[in-house]
GROMACS .gro file of C-alpha atoms in nm:
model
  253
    1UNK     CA    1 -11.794   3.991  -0.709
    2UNK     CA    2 -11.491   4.170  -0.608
    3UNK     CA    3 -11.392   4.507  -0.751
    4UNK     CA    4 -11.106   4.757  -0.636
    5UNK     CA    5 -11.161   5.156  -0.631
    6UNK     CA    6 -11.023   5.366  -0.873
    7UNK     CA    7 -10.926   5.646  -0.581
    8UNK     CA    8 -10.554   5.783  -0.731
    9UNK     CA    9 -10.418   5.828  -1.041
   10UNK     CA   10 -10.210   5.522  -0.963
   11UNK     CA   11 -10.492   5.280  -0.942
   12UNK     CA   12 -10.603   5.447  -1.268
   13UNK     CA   13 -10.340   5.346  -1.487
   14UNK     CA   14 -10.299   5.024  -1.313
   15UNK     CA   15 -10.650   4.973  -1.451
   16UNK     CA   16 -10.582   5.090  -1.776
   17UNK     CA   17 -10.336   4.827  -1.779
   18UNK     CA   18 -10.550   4.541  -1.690
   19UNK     CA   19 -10.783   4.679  -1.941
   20UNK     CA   20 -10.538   4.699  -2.262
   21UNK     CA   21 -10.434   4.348  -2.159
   22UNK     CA   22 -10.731   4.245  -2.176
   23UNK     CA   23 -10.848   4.409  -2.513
   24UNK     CA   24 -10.519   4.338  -2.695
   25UNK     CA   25 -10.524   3.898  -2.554
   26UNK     CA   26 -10.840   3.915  -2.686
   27UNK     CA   27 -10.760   4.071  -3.030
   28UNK     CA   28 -10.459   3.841  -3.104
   29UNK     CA   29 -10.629   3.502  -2.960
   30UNK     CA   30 -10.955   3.572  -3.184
   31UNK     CA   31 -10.762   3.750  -3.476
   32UNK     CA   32 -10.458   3.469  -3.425
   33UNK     CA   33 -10.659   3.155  -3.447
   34UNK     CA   34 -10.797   3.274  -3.780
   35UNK     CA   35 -10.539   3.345  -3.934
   36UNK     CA   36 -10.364   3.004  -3.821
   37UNK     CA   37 -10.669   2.797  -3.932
   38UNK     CA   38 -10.756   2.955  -4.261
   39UNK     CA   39 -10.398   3.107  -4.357
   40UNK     CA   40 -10.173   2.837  -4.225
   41UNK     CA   41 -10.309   2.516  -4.127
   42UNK     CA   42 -10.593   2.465  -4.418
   43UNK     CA   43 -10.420   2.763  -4.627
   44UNK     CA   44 -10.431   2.495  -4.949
   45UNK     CA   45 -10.782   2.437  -4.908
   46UNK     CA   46 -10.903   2.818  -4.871
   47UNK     CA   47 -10.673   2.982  -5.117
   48UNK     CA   48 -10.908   2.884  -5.356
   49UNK     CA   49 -11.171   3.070  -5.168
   50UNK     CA   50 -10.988   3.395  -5.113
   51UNK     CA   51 -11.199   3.718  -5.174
   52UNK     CA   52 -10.908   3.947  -5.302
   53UNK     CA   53 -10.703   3.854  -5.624
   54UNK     CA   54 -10.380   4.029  -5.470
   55UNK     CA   55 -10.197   3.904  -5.218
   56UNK     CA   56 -10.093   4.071  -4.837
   57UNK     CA   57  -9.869   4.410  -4.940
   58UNK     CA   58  -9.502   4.346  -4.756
   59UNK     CA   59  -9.490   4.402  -4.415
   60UNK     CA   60  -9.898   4.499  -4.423
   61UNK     CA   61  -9.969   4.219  -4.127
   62UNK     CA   62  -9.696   4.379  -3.894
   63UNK     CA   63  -9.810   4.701  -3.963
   64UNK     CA   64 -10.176   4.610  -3.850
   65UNK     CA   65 -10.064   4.397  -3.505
   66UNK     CA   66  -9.869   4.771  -3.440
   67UNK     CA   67 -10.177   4.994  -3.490
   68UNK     CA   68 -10.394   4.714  -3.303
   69UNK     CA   69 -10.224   4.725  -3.044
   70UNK     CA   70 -10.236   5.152  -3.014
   71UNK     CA   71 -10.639   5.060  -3.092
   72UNK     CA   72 -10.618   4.819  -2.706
   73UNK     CA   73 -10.405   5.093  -2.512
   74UNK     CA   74 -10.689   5.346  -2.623
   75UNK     CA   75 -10.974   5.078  -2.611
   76UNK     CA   76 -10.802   4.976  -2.243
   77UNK     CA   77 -10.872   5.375  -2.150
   78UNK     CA   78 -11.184   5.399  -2.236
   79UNK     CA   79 -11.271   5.061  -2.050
   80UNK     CA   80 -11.118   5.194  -1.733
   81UNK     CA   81 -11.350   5.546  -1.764
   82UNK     CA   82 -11.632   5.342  -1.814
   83UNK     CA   83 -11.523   5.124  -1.470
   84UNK     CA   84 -11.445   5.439  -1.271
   85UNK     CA   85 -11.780   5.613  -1.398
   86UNK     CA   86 -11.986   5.291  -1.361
   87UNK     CA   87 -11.805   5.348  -0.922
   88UNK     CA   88 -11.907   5.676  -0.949
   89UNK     CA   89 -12.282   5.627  -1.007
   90UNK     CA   90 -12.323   5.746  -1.350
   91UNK     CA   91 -12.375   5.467  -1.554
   92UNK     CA   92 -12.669   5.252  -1.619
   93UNK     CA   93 -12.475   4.938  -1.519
   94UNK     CA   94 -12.662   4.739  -1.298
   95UNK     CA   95 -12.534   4.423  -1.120
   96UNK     CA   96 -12.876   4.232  -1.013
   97UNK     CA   97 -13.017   4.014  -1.255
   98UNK     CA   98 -13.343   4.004  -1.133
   99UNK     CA   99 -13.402   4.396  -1.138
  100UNK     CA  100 -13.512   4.360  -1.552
  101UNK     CA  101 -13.506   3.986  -1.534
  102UNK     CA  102 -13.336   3.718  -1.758
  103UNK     CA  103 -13.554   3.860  -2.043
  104UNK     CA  104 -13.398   4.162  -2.026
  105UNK     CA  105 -13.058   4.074  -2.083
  106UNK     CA  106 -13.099   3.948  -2.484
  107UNK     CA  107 -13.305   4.259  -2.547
  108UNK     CA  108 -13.024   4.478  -2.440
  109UNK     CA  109 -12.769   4.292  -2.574
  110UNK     CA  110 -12.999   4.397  -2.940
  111UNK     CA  111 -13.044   4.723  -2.848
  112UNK     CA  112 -12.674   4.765  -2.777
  113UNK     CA  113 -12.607   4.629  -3.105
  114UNK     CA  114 -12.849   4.846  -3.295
  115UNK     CA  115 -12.737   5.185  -3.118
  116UNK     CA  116 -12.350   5.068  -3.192
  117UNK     CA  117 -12.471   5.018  -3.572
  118UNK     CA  118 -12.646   5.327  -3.630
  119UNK     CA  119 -12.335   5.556  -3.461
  120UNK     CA  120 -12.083   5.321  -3.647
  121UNK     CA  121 -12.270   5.340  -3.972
  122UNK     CA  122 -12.326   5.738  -4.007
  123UNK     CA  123 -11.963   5.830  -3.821
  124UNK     CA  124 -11.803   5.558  -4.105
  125UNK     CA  125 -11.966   5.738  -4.376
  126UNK     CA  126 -11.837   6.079  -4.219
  127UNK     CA  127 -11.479   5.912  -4.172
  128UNK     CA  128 -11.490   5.826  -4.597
  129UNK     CA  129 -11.481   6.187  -4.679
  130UNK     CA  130 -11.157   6.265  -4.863
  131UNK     CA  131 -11.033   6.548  -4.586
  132UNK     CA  132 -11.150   6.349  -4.268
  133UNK     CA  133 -11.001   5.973  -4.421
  134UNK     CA  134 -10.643   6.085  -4.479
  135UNK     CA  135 -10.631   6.196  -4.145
  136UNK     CA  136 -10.829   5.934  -3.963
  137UNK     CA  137 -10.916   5.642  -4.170
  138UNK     CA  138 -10.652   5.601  -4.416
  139UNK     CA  139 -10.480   5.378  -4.204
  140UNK     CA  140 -10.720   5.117  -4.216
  141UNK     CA  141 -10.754   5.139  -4.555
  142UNK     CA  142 -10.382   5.056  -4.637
  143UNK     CA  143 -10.481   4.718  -4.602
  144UNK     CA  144 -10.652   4.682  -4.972
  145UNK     CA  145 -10.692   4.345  -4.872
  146UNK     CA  146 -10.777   4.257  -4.503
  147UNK     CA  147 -10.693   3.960  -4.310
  148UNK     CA  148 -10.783   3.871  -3.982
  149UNK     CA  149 -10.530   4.089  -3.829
  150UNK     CA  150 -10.692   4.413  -3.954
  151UNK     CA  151 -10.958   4.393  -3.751
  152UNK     CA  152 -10.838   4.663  -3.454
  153UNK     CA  153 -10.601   4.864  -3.704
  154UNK     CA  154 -10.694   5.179  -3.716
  155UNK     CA  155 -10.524   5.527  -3.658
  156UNK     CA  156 -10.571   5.614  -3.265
  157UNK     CA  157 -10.802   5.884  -3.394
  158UNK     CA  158 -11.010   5.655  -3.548
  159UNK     CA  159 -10.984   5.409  -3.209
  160UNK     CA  160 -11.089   5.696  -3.031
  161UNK     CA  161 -11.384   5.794  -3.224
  162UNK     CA  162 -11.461   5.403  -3.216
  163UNK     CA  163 -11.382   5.344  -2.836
  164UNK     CA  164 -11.659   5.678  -2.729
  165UNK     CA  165 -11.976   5.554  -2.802
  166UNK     CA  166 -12.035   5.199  -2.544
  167UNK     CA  167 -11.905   5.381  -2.279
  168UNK     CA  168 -12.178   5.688  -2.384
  169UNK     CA  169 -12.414   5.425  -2.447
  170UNK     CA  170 -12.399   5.281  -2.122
  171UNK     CA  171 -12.459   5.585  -1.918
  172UNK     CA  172 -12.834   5.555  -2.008
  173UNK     CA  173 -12.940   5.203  -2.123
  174UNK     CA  174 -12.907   4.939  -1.857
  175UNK     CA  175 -12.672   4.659  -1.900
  176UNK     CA  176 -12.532   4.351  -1.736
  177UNK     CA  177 -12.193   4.268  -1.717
  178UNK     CA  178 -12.285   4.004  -1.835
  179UNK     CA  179 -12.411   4.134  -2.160
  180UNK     CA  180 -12.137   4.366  -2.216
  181UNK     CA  181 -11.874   4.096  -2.170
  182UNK     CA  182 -12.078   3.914  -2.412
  183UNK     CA  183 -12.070   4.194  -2.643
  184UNK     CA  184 -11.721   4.269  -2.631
  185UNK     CA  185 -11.660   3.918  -2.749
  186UNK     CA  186 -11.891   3.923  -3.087
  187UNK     CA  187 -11.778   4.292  -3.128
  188UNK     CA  188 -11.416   4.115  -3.192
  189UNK     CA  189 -11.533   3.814  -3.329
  190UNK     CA  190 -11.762   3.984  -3.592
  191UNK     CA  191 -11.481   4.267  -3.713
  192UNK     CA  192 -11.214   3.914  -3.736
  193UNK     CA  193 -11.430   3.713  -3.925
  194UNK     CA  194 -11.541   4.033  -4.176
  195UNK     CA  195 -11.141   4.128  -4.252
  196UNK     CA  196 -11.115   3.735  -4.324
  197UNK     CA  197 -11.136   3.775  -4.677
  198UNK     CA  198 -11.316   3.470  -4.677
  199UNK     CA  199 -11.647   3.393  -4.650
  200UNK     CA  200 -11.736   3.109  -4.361
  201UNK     CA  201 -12.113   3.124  -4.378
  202UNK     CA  202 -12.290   2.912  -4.523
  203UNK     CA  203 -12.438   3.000  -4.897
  204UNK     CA  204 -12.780   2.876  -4.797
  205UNK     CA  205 -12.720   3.129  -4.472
  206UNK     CA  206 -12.603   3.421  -4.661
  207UNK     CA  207 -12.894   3.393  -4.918
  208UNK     CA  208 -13.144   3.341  -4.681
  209UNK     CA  209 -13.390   3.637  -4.580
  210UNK     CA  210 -13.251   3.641  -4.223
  211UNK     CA  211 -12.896   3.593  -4.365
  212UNK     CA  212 -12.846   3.883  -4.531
  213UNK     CA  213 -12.951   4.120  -4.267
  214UNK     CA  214 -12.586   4.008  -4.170
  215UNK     CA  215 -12.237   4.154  -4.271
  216UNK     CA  216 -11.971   3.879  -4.332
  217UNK     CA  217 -11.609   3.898  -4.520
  218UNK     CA  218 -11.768   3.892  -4.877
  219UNK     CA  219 -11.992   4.228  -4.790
  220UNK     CA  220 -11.685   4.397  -4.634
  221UNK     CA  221 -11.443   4.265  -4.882
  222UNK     CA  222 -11.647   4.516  -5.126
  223UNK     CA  223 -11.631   4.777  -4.881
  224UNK     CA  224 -11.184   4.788  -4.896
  225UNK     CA  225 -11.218   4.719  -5.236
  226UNK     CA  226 -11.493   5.008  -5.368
  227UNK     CA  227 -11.423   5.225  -5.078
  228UNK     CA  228 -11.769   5.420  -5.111
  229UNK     CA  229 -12.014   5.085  -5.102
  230UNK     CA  230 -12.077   4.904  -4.733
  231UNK     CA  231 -12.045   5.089  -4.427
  232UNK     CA  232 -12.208   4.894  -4.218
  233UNK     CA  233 -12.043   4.713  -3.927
  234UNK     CA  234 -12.293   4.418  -3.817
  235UNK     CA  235 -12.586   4.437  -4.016
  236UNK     CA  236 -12.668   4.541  -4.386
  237UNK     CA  237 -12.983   4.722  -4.302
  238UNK     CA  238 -12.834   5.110  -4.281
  239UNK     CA  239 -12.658   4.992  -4.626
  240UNK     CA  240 -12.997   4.896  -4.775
  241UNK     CA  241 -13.185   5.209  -4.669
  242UNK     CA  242 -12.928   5.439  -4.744
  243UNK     CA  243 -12.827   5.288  -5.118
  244UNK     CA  244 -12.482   5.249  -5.019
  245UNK     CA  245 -12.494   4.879  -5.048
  246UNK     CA  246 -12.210   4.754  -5.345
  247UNK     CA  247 -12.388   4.637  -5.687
  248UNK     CA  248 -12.138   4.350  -5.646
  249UNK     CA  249 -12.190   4.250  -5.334
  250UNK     CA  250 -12.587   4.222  -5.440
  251UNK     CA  251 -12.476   4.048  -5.725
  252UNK     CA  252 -12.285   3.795  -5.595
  253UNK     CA  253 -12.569   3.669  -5.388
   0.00000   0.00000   0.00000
């Protein structure tokens, strides 16, 4: 694998650059082929199955591409600190798939997960205090009813609060690039598909024991419309400890 040296400020941005590209491709190929399947192309055939009973405020999608794309340039930064510290030595990054073997690499890819959960669930509980949300996470709340789109629209203090924690993570648990590309990838996919505002799994799936230890668009639908109800961001388990799981949601099931 080839990699270039981050060794002037130059090389720095050009990497933040790459980075942002990257991150903000990503968002509108994942976020855009949703929308044009469920929204556009089949839009007769899901509007029926639409969470929300309003419809998208004026200008709302617009407004969410424009904070997405402030989410990349900050997610971009963070990518390129992580790249220079992971030259410098002081990440847990490790290149050489047989140091922790094959194994190794779906276990991380969990434990990844579950650290990301934890932080995300406790620091989006935090952000839904009344003096911290108009501030950071109002923003993403001004889409009462999410689409696809809303899935990197936040305020840039929110993307940075969001953006800190993989890079922290990966100073001391060991992961591939492999995994984290992986990661990156159902870290976009999931937060598309839960600001659908349609469900895609399968009833059976969702009712199932191993189903609902998953968020989808009809858990987080509750969460932009109750507000205090469903923080989680993959999995409902924090939710179900911690009594902050929506009545409706339960119901529904």
């Amino acid at each position: 694998m080839i990699f270039f040296e981050i060794n002037n400020p130059g090389l720095f941005f050009v990497c933040v650059l790459i980075f942002f590209a990257a991150v903000f491709l990503r968002y509108l190929v994942s976020a855009g082929i949703f929308y044009w399947y469920y929204y556009r192309l089949k839009s007769e055939k899901f509007s029926s199955k639409r969470l929300s009973k309003r419809g998208f405020r004026k200008g709302q999608l617009k407004k969410e591409i424009y904070w997405s794309m402030w989410s990349s340039v900050i997610f971009g930064f963070f990518g390129a600190i992580t790249y220079f510290l992971w030259q410098k030595g002081f990440t847990a990054i490790y290149l050489d798939l047989d140091k922790f073997g094959l194994w190794y690499l779906l276990v991380s890819f969990i434990l990844l997960s579950l650290l990301h959960e934890t932080y995300y669930y406790w620091v989006h509980r935090w952000m839904h205090n009344p003096k911290v949300f108009r501030k950071i996470h109002k923003v993403h709340h001004d889409s009462l009813v999410p689409s696809p789109w809303t899935a990197f629209s936040f305020h840039p203090w929110e993307s940075l609060v969001e953006a800190i924690v993989v890079p922290v993570i990966l100073l001391f648990l060991p992961v591939h690039p492999i995994v984290i590309g992986f990661y990156l990838i159902f870290m976009t996919l999931s937060s598309v598909i839960n600001h659908l505002d349609i469900e895609i799994y399968p009833k059976a799936f969702m009712k199932s024991r191993f189903g609902k230890m998953f968020i989808g668009a009809t858990h987080h639908h509750f969460h932009h419309a109750e507000f205090k109800t469903n923080f989680g961001l993959y999995f409902t388990f924090w939710d179900r400890w911690m009594n902050t799981e929506s009545r409706s949601k339960i119901s529904s099931e």
